[in-house]
GROMACS .gro file of C-alpha atoms in nm:
model
  494
    1MET     CA    1  12.146  13.417   4.298
    2PRO     CA    2  12.416  13.482   4.034
    3LEU     CA    3  12.689  13.730   4.102
    4THR     CA    4  12.677  13.989   3.817
    5GLU     CA    5  12.889  14.293   3.737
    6PRO     CA    6  12.713  14.626   3.685
    7PRO     CA    7  12.669  14.698   3.313
    8ASP     CA    8  12.751  15.068   3.333
    9ASP     CA    9  13.109  15.193   3.343
   10HIS     CA   10  13.028  15.480   3.576
   11LEU     CA   11  12.945  15.225   3.858
   12ARG     CA   12  13.295  15.073   3.840
   13GLN     CA   13  13.584  15.204   4.044
   14GLU     CA   14  13.923  15.253   3.888
   15ASP     CA   15  14.126  14.936   3.931
   16PRO     CA   16  14.480  15.023   4.047
   17VAL     CA   17  14.598  14.694   3.907
   18ASP     CA   18  14.496  14.799   3.555
   19ALA     CA   19  14.673  15.132   3.600
   20ALA     CA   20  14.984  14.951   3.713
   21ARG     CA   21  14.971  14.727   3.407
   22GLU     CA   22  14.950  15.027   3.178
   23THR     CA   23  15.267  15.174   3.328
   24GLY     CA   24  15.432  14.832   3.350
   25GLY     CA   25  15.518  14.882   3.717
   26GLY     CA   26  15.429  14.687   4.031
   27VAL     CA   27  15.111  14.731   4.232
   28PRO     CA   28  15.141  14.763   4.606
   29ASP     CA   29  14.947  14.491   4.790
   30VAL     CA   30  14.643  14.642   4.961
   31LEU     CA   31  14.689  14.398   5.254
   32GLY     CA   32  15.036  14.538   5.337
   33GLY     CA   33  15.235  14.249   5.181
   34PRO     CA   34  15.490  14.252   4.901
   35GLU     CA   35  15.411  14.431   4.582
   36VAL     CA   36  15.203  14.247   4.324
   37THR     CA   37  15.343  14.273   3.971
   38ALA     CA   38  15.139  14.263   3.654
   39ALA     CA   39  15.250  13.905   3.598
   40ASP     CA   40  15.089  13.802   3.931
   41VAL     CA   41  14.749  13.941   3.839
   42PRO     CA   42  14.516  13.705   3.648
   43GLU     CA   43  14.467  13.811   3.291
   44ALA     CA   44  14.092  13.768   3.319
   45ASP     CA   45  14.083  14.069   3.553
   46VAL     CA   46  14.239  14.301   3.294
   47PRO     CA   47  13.976  14.460   3.072
   48GLU     CA   48  14.044  14.391   2.705
   49ALA     CA   49  13.991  14.755   2.619
   50ASP     CA   50  14.295  14.850   2.823
   51VAL     CA   51  14.530  14.603   2.651
   52PRO     CA   52  14.727  14.765   2.372
   53GLY     CA   53  14.615  14.646   2.034
   54ALA     CA   54  14.296  14.491   2.165
   55GLU     CA   55  13.973  14.578   2.001
   56ALA     CA   56  13.703  14.729   2.222
   57SER     CA   57  13.426  14.484   2.301
   58ALA     CA   58  13.135  14.466   2.546
   59PRO     CA   59  13.213  14.300   2.884
   60GLU     CA   60  13.102  13.941   2.909
   61PRO     CA   61  12.811  13.878   3.145
   62GLU     CA   62  12.871  13.717   3.479
   63PRO     CA   63  12.836  13.336   3.468
   64VAL     CA   64  12.540  13.173   3.641
   65LEU     CA   65  12.690  13.011   3.949
   66PRO     CA   66  12.563  12.689   4.103
   67GLU     CA   67  12.411  12.744   4.443
   68PRO     CA   68  12.690  12.558   4.635
   69VAL     CA   69  12.954  12.771   4.458
   70ARG     CA   70  12.770  13.094   4.536
   71GLN     CA   71  12.736  12.999   4.903
   72ARG     CA   72  13.107  12.909   4.920
   73ILE     CA   73  13.212  13.246   4.767
   74VAL     CA   74  12.998  13.431   5.023
   75ALA     CA   75  13.136  13.218   5.307
   76LEU     CA   76  13.501  13.281   5.204
   77THR     CA   77  13.437  13.656   5.176
   78ALA     CA   78  13.252  13.670   5.511
   79ALA     CA   79  13.539  13.482   5.679
   80VAL     CA   80  13.812  13.728   5.572
   81LEU     CA   81  13.597  14.043   5.577
   82PRO     CA   82  13.675  14.138   5.942
   83GLY     CA   83  14.050  14.110   5.867
   84LEU     CA   84  14.045  14.402   5.620
   85PRO     CA   85  14.137  14.746   5.744
   86ALA     CA   86  13.838  14.963   5.817
   87ASP     CA   87  13.913  15.204   5.530
   88GLU     CA   88  13.931  14.916   5.279
   89VAL     CA   89  13.588  14.776   5.372
   90PRO     CA   90  13.316  14.922   5.146
   91VAL     CA   91  13.057  15.131   5.318
   92PRO     CA   92  12.768  14.882   5.253
   93LEU     CA   93  12.968  14.602   5.420
   94ARG     CA   94  13.097  14.783   5.726
   95ARG     CA   95  12.791  14.696   5.925
   96VAL     CA   96  12.802  14.336   5.797
   97ALA     CA   97  13.168  14.303   5.908
   98LYS     CA   98  13.053  14.359   6.268
   99PHE     CA   99  12.813  14.062   6.260
  100ALA     CA  100  12.889  13.738   6.439
  101PRO     CA  101  13.060  13.477   6.215
  102ASN     CA  102  12.751  13.255   6.194
  103ARG     CA  103  12.529  13.550   6.100
  104ARG     CA  104  12.769  13.731   5.866
  105ALA     CA  105  12.739  13.486   5.575
  106ARG     CA  106  12.367  13.426   5.631
  107LEU     CA  107  12.241  13.783   5.674
  108GLY     CA  108  12.503  13.969   5.467
  109ALA     CA  109  12.498  13.739   5.163
  110PRO     CA  110  12.307  13.979   4.931
  111ALA     CA  111  12.533  14.278   5.015
  112ILE     CA  112  12.852  14.069   4.985
  113ALA     CA  113  12.745  13.926   4.647
  114ALA     CA  114  12.658  14.272   4.509
  115GLN     CA  115  12.989  14.418   4.628
  116LEU     CA  116  13.196  14.134   4.480
  117THR     CA  117  13.023  14.183   4.146
  118GLY     CA  118  13.044  14.559   4.130
  119ASP     CA  119  13.376  14.634   4.302
  120PRO     CA  120  13.681  14.465   4.134
  121LEU     CA  121  13.923  14.631   4.381
  122PHE     CA  122  13.732  14.489   4.678
  123ARG     CA  123  13.725  14.150   4.504
  124GLN     CA  124  14.104  14.168   4.452
  125ARG     CA  125  14.161  14.242   4.819
  126ILE     CA  126  13.937  13.956   4.923
  127THR     CA  127  14.110  13.727   4.670
  128ALA     CA  128  14.455  13.809   4.807
  129ARG     CA  129  14.338  13.717   5.158
  130VAL     CA  130  14.164  13.398   5.049
  131LEU     CA  131  14.455  13.278   4.830
  132ALA     CA  132  14.696  13.334   5.119
  133ASP     CA  133  14.484  13.093   5.330
  134THR     CA  134  14.434  12.824   5.063
  135GLY     CA  135  14.803  12.761   4.992
  136ASP     CA  136  14.880  12.514   4.712
  137LEU     CA  137  14.520  12.494   4.596
  138GLY     CA  138  14.509  12.872   4.548
  139ALA     CA  139  14.839  12.862   4.357
  140ALA     CA  140  14.705  12.589   4.128
  141VAL     CA  141  14.387  12.786   4.060
  142LEU     CA  142  14.596  13.097   3.973
  143GLU     CA  143  14.776  12.888   3.713
  144GLY     CA  144  14.439  12.793   3.562
  145THR     CA  145  14.449  12.428   3.664
  146ALA     CA  146  14.234  12.231   3.905
  147PRO     CA  147  14.381  11.937   4.099
  148ALA     CA  148  14.189  11.618   4.039
  149ALA     CA  149  14.140  11.553   4.414
  150ALA     CA  150  14.025  11.909   4.489
  151ASP     CA  151  13.666  11.994   4.576
  152PRO     CA  152  13.507  12.130   4.257
  153VAL     CA  153  13.302  12.377   4.459
  154GLU     CA  154  13.618  12.513   4.628
  155VAL     CA  155  13.798  12.537   4.290
  156ALA     CA  156  13.505  12.722   4.130
  157ALA     CA  157  13.483  12.967   4.422
  158LEU     CA  158  13.857  13.046   4.407
  159ALA     CA  159  13.842  13.074   4.027
  160TYR     CA  160  13.556  13.323   4.050
  161LEU     CA  161  13.745  13.538   4.300
  162ALA     CA  162  14.094  13.514   4.136
  163ARG     CA  163  13.970  13.499   3.774
  164PRO     CA  164  14.277  13.343   3.609
  165ARG     CA  165  14.281  13.245   3.243
  166GLY     CA  166  14.001  12.999   3.175
  167TRP     CA  167  13.822  13.078   3.499
  168ARG     CA  168  13.485  13.050   3.330
  169ASP     CA  169  13.574  12.698   3.216
  170LEU     CA  170  13.667  12.609   3.574
  171ILE     CA  171  13.332  12.739   3.697
  172GLU     CA  172  13.149  12.556   3.420
  173ALA     CA  173  13.334  12.234   3.503
  174SER     CA  174  13.255  12.279   3.872
  175GLY     CA  175  12.889  12.337   3.791
  176ALA     CA  176  12.886  12.021   3.581
  177ALA     CA  177  13.048  11.828   3.868
  178VAL     CA  178  12.799  11.967   4.121
  179ARG     CA  179  12.509  11.884   3.893
  180ALA     CA  180  12.651  11.537   3.837
  181GLU     CA  181  12.678  11.487   4.213
  182ALA     CA  182  12.324  11.614   4.258
  183ASP     CA  183  12.202  11.384   3.981
  184SER     CA  184  12.391  11.095   4.139
  185ALA     CA  185  12.235  11.175   4.475
  186VAL     CA  186  11.891  11.190   4.314
  187VAL     CA  187  11.951  10.862   4.135
  188ALA     CA  188  12.080  10.702   4.456
  189GLU     CA  189  11.774  10.832   4.644
  190LEU     CA  190  11.544  10.697   4.371
  191VAL     CA  191  11.723  10.361   4.385
  192ARG     CA  192  11.697  10.356   4.763
  193GLU     CA  193  11.326  10.444   4.748
  194ALA     CA  194  11.272  10.175   4.483
  195GLU     CA  195  11.451   9.921   4.702
  196GLN     CA  196  11.243  10.028   5.001
  197ARG     CA  197  10.923   9.999   4.798
  198ALA     CA  198  11.033   9.655   4.676
  199THR     CA  199  11.110   9.551   5.033
  200ARG     CA  200  10.773   9.680   5.154
  201ALA     CA  201  10.598   9.506   4.865
  202GLU     CA  202  10.772   9.179   4.949
  203HIS     CA  203  10.681   9.224   5.315
  204ASP     CA  204  10.321   9.303   5.221
  205ARG     CA  205  10.308   8.993   5.003
  206ALA     CA  206  10.442   8.780   5.289
  207VAL     CA  207  10.189   8.934   5.529
  208ALA     CA  208   9.914   8.878   5.275
  209ARG     CA  209  10.016   8.513   5.238
  210VAL     CA  210  10.014   8.469   5.618
  211GLU     CA  211   9.675   8.640   5.644
  212ALA     CA  212   9.540   8.422   5.363
  213GLU     CA  213   9.659   8.110   5.546
  214LYS     CA  214   9.495   8.237   5.864
  215LEU     CA  215   9.172   8.308   5.679
  216ARG     CA  216   9.175   7.960   5.521
  217ASP     CA  217   9.231   7.804   5.863
  218GLU     CA  218   8.956   8.020   6.010
  219LEU     CA  219   8.721   7.923   5.727
  220ALA     CA  220   8.792   7.554   5.788
  221ARG     CA  221   8.731   7.601   6.160
  222VAL     CA  222   8.406   7.789   6.096
  223ARG     CA  223   8.288   7.514   5.859
  224GLU     CA  224   8.369   7.252   6.120
  225GLU     CA  225   8.183   7.450   6.388
  226LEU     CA  226   7.888   7.491   6.149
  227GLY     CA  227   7.875   7.114   6.101
  228GLN     CA  228   7.885   7.064   6.477
  229LEU     CA  229   7.607   7.321   6.526
  230ARG     CA  230   7.392   7.150   6.266
  231GLU     CA  231   7.442   6.816   6.440
  232GLU     CA  232   7.358   6.974   6.776
  233SER     CA  233   7.049   7.132   6.622
  234ARG     CA  234   6.930   6.792   6.494
  235GLN     CA  235   6.988   6.642   6.839
  236LEU     CA  236   6.800   6.928   7.004
  237HIS     CA  237   6.503   6.883   6.768
  238ARG     CA  238   6.500   6.512   6.849
  239SER     CA  239   6.518   6.587   7.223
  240LEU     CA  240   6.237   6.842   7.185
  241ARG     CA  241   6.009   6.586   7.023
  242GLU     CA  242   6.087   6.333   7.296
  243THR     CA  243   6.023   6.595   7.564
  244GLN     CA  244   5.688   6.688   7.410
  245ALA     CA  245   5.589   6.320   7.405
  246ARG     CA  246   5.687   6.285   7.773
  247GLU     CA  247   5.492   6.600   7.853
  248ARG     CA  248   5.176   6.455   7.697
  249LYS     CA  249   5.219   6.138   7.900
  250ALA     CA  250   5.278   6.343   8.216
  251THR     CA  251   4.958   6.540   8.150
  252GLU     CA  252   4.758   6.220   8.122
  253LEU     CA  253   4.915   6.084   8.442
  254LEU     CA  254   4.839   6.413   8.618
  255ALA     CA  255   4.472   6.391   8.531
  256THR     CA  256   4.464   6.035   8.661
  257GLU     CA  257   4.642   6.133   8.983
  258ARG     CA  258   4.405   6.425   9.036
  259GLY     CA  259   4.112   6.181   9.031
  260ARG     CA  260   4.289   5.959   9.278
  261ALA     CA  261   4.370   6.260   9.499
  262ALA     CA  262   4.005   6.365   9.500
  263ARG     CA  263   3.900   6.019   9.614
  264ALA     CA  264   4.180   6.015   9.874
  265THR     CA  265   4.067   6.358  10.003
  266ALA     CA  266   3.714   6.231  10.051
  267ASP     CA  267   3.843   5.928  10.240
  268ALA     CA  268   4.070   6.154  10.450
  269ASP     CA  269   3.778   6.379  10.545
  270ALA     CA  270   3.583   6.079  10.664
  271GLU     CA  271   3.884   5.954  10.858
  272LEU     CA  272   3.933   6.302  11.008
  273ARG     CA  273   3.581   6.300  11.142
  274ARG     CA  274   3.641   5.964  11.300
  275VAL     CA  275   3.972   6.085  11.451
  276ARG     CA  276   3.806   6.393  11.598
  277ALA     CA  277   3.550   6.175  11.768
  278ARG     CA  278   3.829   5.961  11.911
  279LEU     CA  279   4.017   6.278  12.017
  280ALA     CA  280   3.719   6.396  12.217
  281GLU     CA  281   3.710   6.063  12.392
  282ALA     CA  282   4.088   6.081  12.452
  283GLU     CA  283   4.061   6.433  12.599
  284ALA     CA  284   3.802   6.316  12.845
  285ALA     CA  285   4.026   6.026  12.944
  286ALA     CA  286   4.326   6.267  12.966
  287GLY     CA  287   4.139   6.486  13.216
  288VAL     CA  288   4.091   6.192  13.439
  289ALA     CA  289   4.461   6.093  13.391
  290ARG     CA  290   4.579   6.447  13.475
  291ALA     CA  291   4.396   6.441  13.803
  292SER     CA  292   4.551   6.108  13.889
  293ALA     CA  293   4.897   6.230  13.775
  294LYS     CA  294   4.870   6.539  13.994
  295GLU     CA  295   4.822   6.328  14.299
  296ALA     CA  296   5.111   6.100  14.188
  297ARG     CA  297   5.337   6.404  14.122
  298SER     CA  298   5.279   6.533  14.476
  299VAL     CA  299   5.405   6.201  14.606
  300ASP     CA  300   5.704   6.211  14.364
  301ASP     CA  301   5.795   6.567  14.466
  302ALA     CA  302   5.807   6.463  14.828
  303ARG     CA  303   6.029   6.170  14.739
  304LEU     CA  304   6.257   6.391  14.517
  305TRP     CA  305   6.297   6.649  14.797
  306LEU     CA  306   6.396   6.378  15.037
  307LEU     CA  307   6.645   6.235  14.783
  308LEU     CA  308   6.808   6.577  14.714
  309GLU     CA  309   6.835   6.650  15.083
  310THR     CA  310   7.005   6.314  15.134
  311ILE     CA  311   7.244   6.377  14.840
  312GLY     CA  312   7.331   6.725  14.971
  313GLN     CA  313   7.415   6.594  15.315
  314ALA     CA  314   7.620   6.315  15.152
  315ALA     CA  315   7.810   6.571  14.935
  316VAL     CA  316   7.893   6.781  15.243
  317GLY     CA  317   8.019   6.477  15.421
  318LEU     CA  318   8.221   6.364  15.118
  319ARG     CA  319   8.384   6.711  15.077
  320ARG     CA  320   8.473   6.703  15.447
  321GLU     CA  321   8.610   6.349  15.418
  322LEU     CA  322   8.819   6.430  15.104
  323ALA     CA  323   8.934   6.762  15.259
  324LEU     CA  324   8.865   6.956  14.931
  325ASP     CA  325   8.947   7.322  14.979
  326PRO     CA  326   8.787   7.596  14.766
  327VAL     CA  327   8.985   7.649  14.444
  328ASP     CA  328   9.168   7.977  14.386
  329LYS     CA  329   9.230   7.924  14.013
  330LEU     CA  330   8.994   7.872  13.723
  331PRO     CA  331   9.071   7.686  13.395
  332ALA     CA  332   9.140   8.012  13.209
  333ASP     CA  333   9.404   8.101  13.472
  334PHE     CA  334   9.603   7.791  13.380
  335VAL     CA  335   9.593   7.889  13.012
  336ALA     CA  336   9.704   8.242  13.102
  337ASP     CA  337  10.001   8.102  13.299
  338ALA     CA  338  10.114   7.843  13.045
  339PHE     CA  339  10.013   7.972  12.699
  340ALA     CA  340  10.357   8.133  12.638
  341ASP     CA  341  10.543   7.802  12.676
  342GLN     CA  342  10.298   7.545  12.540
  343SER     CA  343  10.202   7.480  12.181
  344GLY     CA  344   9.838   7.456  12.089
  345THR     CA  345   9.678   7.111  12.083
  346THR     CA  346   9.351   7.001  11.931
  347ALA     CA  347   9.088   6.889  12.179
  348ALA     CA  348   8.911   6.567  12.092
  349GLY     CA  349   8.547   6.492  12.139
  350THR     CA  350   8.420   6.851  12.186
  351ALA     CA  351   8.049   6.884  12.220
  352ALA     CA  352   7.837   7.154  12.066
  353ARG     CA  353   7.716   7.387  12.341
  354ALA     CA  354   7.528   7.662  12.160
  355ARG     CA  355   7.423   7.802  11.829
  356ASP     CA  356   7.521   8.134  11.674
  357THR     CA  357   7.276   8.425  11.706
  358ASP     CA  358   7.266   8.783  11.586
  359ASP     CA  359   7.039   8.910  11.863
  360PRO     CA  360   7.224   9.166  12.084
  361ALA     CA  361   6.996   9.080  12.378
  362ARG     CA  362   7.136   8.728  12.364
  363LEU     CA  363   7.448   8.849  12.547
  364ASP     CA  364   7.247   8.935  12.859
  365GLN     CA  365   7.074   8.595  12.849
  366LEU     CA  366   7.406   8.411  12.821
  367LEU     CA  367   7.572   8.616  13.097
  368ALA     CA  368   7.277   8.528  13.324
  369LEU     CA  369   7.373   8.158  13.306
  370PRO     CA  370   7.547   8.030  13.621
  371ARG     CA  371   7.928   8.041  13.621
  372ALA     CA  372   7.944   8.187  13.266
  373HIS     CA  373   8.285   8.282  13.120
  374LEU     CA  374   8.299   8.589  12.884
  375VAL     CA  375   8.600   8.587  12.643
  376VAL     CA  376   8.649   8.912  12.436
  377ASP     CA  377   8.859   8.959  12.120
  378GLY     CA  378   8.999   9.298  12.235
  379TYR     CA  379   9.117   9.484  11.925
  380ASN     CA  380   8.834   9.337  11.714
  381VAL     CA  381   8.586   9.511  11.945
  382THR     CA  382   8.775   9.838  12.005
  383LYS     CA  383   8.856   9.906  11.639
  384ARG     CA  384   8.494   9.851  11.550
  385GLY     CA  385   8.352  10.065  11.831
  386PHE     CA  386   8.605  10.346  11.892
  387GLY     CA  387   8.884  10.305  11.636
  388GLU     CA  388   8.952  10.680  11.627
  389MET     CA  389   9.128  10.657  11.966
  390SER     CA  390   9.485  10.546  12.024
  391LEU     CA  391   9.547  10.178  12.107
  392GLU     CA  392   9.620  10.264  12.471
  393GLN     CA  393   9.292  10.456  12.504
  394GLN     CA  394   9.104  10.173  12.328
  395ARG     CA  395   9.239   9.913  12.574
  396LYS     CA  396   9.167  10.133  12.875
  397ARG     CA  397   8.808  10.203  12.770
  398LEU     CA  398   8.729   9.837  12.694
  399ILE     CA  399   8.884   9.703  13.017
  400THR     CA  400   8.697   9.962  13.225
  401GLY     CA  401   8.364   9.868  13.061
  402LEU     CA  402   8.428   9.494  13.113
  403GLY     CA  403   8.501   9.566  13.480
  404GLY     CA  404   8.148   9.705  13.512
  405ILE     CA  405   7.999   9.392  13.347
  406ALA     CA  406   8.200   9.166  13.580
  407ALA     CA  407   8.079   9.361  13.882
  408GLN     CA  408   7.714   9.345  13.768
  409THR     CA  409   7.701   8.978  13.667
  410GLY     CA  410   7.972   8.820  13.885
  411ASP     CA  411   8.089   8.622  13.580
  412GLU     CA  412   8.447   8.544  13.484
  413VAL     CA  413   8.571   8.790  13.213
  414THR     CA  414   8.885   8.747  12.997
  415VAL     CA  415   8.995   9.001  12.729
  416VAL     CA  416   9.267   8.901  12.478
  417PHE     CA  417   9.485   9.145  12.277
  418ASP     CA  418   9.739   9.083  12.003
  419GLY     CA  419  10.095   9.156  12.117
  420ALA     CA  420  10.438   8.989  12.104
  421GLU     CA  421  10.490   9.075  12.467
  422ARG     CA  422  10.290   9.234  12.747
  423MET     CA  423  10.243   9.609  12.718
  424HIS     CA  424  10.408   9.816  12.989
  425GLY     CA  425  10.230  10.091  13.177
  426LEU     CA  426   9.883   9.926  13.181
  427PRO     CA  427   9.649  10.034  13.461
  428PRO     CA  428   9.550   9.767  13.719
  429SER     CA  429   9.280   9.535  13.584
  430PRO     CA  430   8.935   9.570  13.747
  431ARG     CA  431   8.825   9.293  13.978
  432GLY     CA  432   8.698   8.990  13.789
  433VAL     CA  433   8.866   9.092  13.455
  434ARG     CA  434   9.166   8.897  13.323
  435VAL     CA  435   9.381   9.076  13.056
  436LEU     CA  436   9.596   8.856  12.827
  437PHE     CA  437   9.835   8.938  12.540
  438SER     CA  438   9.926   8.675  12.279
  439ARG     CA  439  10.287   8.559  12.285
  440LYS     CA  440  10.533   8.606  11.998
  441GLY     CA  441  10.440   8.383  11.705
  442GLU     CA  442  10.079   8.339  11.826
  443THR     CA  443   9.771   8.548  11.745
  444ALA     CA  444   9.487   8.649  11.973
  445ASP     CA  445   9.254   8.419  11.774
  446GLU     CA  446   9.464   8.114  11.862
  447LEU     CA  447   9.478   8.214  12.230
  448ILE     CA  448   9.098   8.253  12.237
  449ARG     CA  449   9.054   7.901  12.096
  450ARG     CA  450   9.293   7.765  12.361
  451LEU     CA  451   9.089   7.933  12.636
  452VAL     CA  452   8.769   7.775  12.502
  453ARG     CA  453   8.927   7.427  12.479
  454ALA     CA  454   9.050   7.454  12.840
  455GLU     CA  455   8.697   7.494  12.984
  456PRO     CA  456   8.511   7.180  13.105
  457SER     CA  457   8.230   7.046  12.895
  458GLY     CA  458   7.898   7.194  13.004
  459ARG     CA  459   8.024   7.534  13.124
  460PRO     CA  460   7.873   7.828  12.929
  461VAL     CA  461   8.154   8.016  12.744
  462VAL     CA  462   8.063   8.333  12.550
  463VAL     CA  463   8.314   8.459  12.285
  464VAL     CA  464   8.267   8.813  12.150
  465SER     CA  465   8.433   8.867  11.808
  466SER     CA  466   8.318   8.977  11.462
  467ASP     CA  467   8.588   8.761  11.302
  468ARG     CA  468   8.404   8.480  11.118
  469GLU     CA  469   8.702   8.245  11.149
  470VAL     CA  470   8.714   8.294  11.528
  471ALA     CA  471   8.336   8.243  11.557
  472ASP     CA  472   8.344   7.921  11.354
  473GLY     CA  473   8.643   7.790  11.552
  474VAL     CA  474   8.494   7.845  11.899
  475ARG     CA  475   8.153   7.717  11.789
  476ARG     CA  476   8.312   7.383  11.702
  477HIS     CA  477   8.438   7.365  12.063
  478GLY     CA  478   8.093   7.435  12.210
  479ALA     CA  479   8.118   7.808  12.287
  480TYR     CA  480   7.859   8.078  12.217
  481PRO     CA  481   7.997   8.322  11.950
  482LEU     CA  482   7.848   8.674  11.944
  483GLY     CA  483   7.931   8.976  11.730
  484ALA     CA  484   8.122   9.279  11.859
  485ASP     CA  485   7.813   9.501  11.820
  486SER     CA  486   7.627   9.312  12.097
  487LEU     CA  487   7.905   9.392  12.349
  488LEU     CA  488   7.939   9.754  12.229
  489ARG     CA  489   7.566   9.811  12.279
  490ARG     CA  490   7.586   9.645  12.621
  491LEU     CA  491   7.873   9.878  12.718
  492ALA     CA  492   7.683  10.181  12.585
  493ARG     CA  493   7.380  10.082  12.795
  494SER     CA  494   7.598  10.059  13.105
   0.00000   0.00000   0.00000
């Protein structure tokens, strides 16, 4: 907004500088400094009506200030406003003078601009303060000149406040410079935007060329695929015609074969009747043979009993002659003693002993076999049946249940757990139950396979584990693999 002076004379305060000029004496500085003589006051501040011999004329209107110049004038005034004595600050600006520095120029701009326009004495006081801070630049502006290297906005602001001779020209020149800079900035921005648009256009053209090349390549590929599809379609039509021809031939052959089958069926029925007649004759002869065989079997049984009795007495004599004592260790005991120091070996020539089954009752049938050996994958069973317990409670519950099975069946029972070393604090194992822990670097699955390989061929070995890899491994060595659920149900029944 332009800074304008009030048009009416009654709104102006008496300028002590003008009074001093009329008397030709000095004017005391309102800031407390040395006196300011009439020669130090810019002539533009002296009204022409007060100059002797000057003709009375209307005051010139305030110039229209560029926005940067107006903002700079307000900023300079706001900066020195708190430094004025309280009685020299106009009443409308006393509240503004108490604002923070960053708010004073922003919120008090309208009041400061109005006061600078309508109060020449206030403007003189502000000018004296500002010129004292600007140094050589302020002195040059007072002389009506503007240094070439000076900021035109700063020169215009000081010229407006000090108003030396030609101050309007200085403001006009500053406005022209500011407008020229603004125009230059606009032109530079337009040039930069034009360059950016040219760059984008070039980039778009390059992208379009690349896309066109891609589309041409894609079109060539699609045409090639279309040719291939057409060729495949011709081949499929040719294959269809050949297939239809073969189908007609097959239909004719089928009718022929049906006739042959009907004749063969009639011949088979006649042959069946003849076979049934022969079967009746054979059954009659078989009845006679069974009677004869029964008599012969009685004789054979007597001979077999005599042979077995002789073999038994010979075995007792041979055991006595060889001095064979009853064994106190079983094959699994040797594996339990040596598995920590020996590496696993692959047994050769293993024979298949059993087939896998999912029937839980199969466990009871297998345990009823003479001298059966039950091998249990410990954690595989416990985590499936009672995994909510701690590991110690799982082991204790499983070992206790296996003790009951060993007592009921009299079979050998071995339970294997994973563990780098034997757990401490285990309760004593029940009679007939062997508890093993895998050594460091070996899993319970490997130990179970070693136990199965150690048994002699022909002995029934039952392995309880839901691990498919364990089941497949022991089956290859002739053992009977069963799932963990069969043992859990057996334990629940006990």
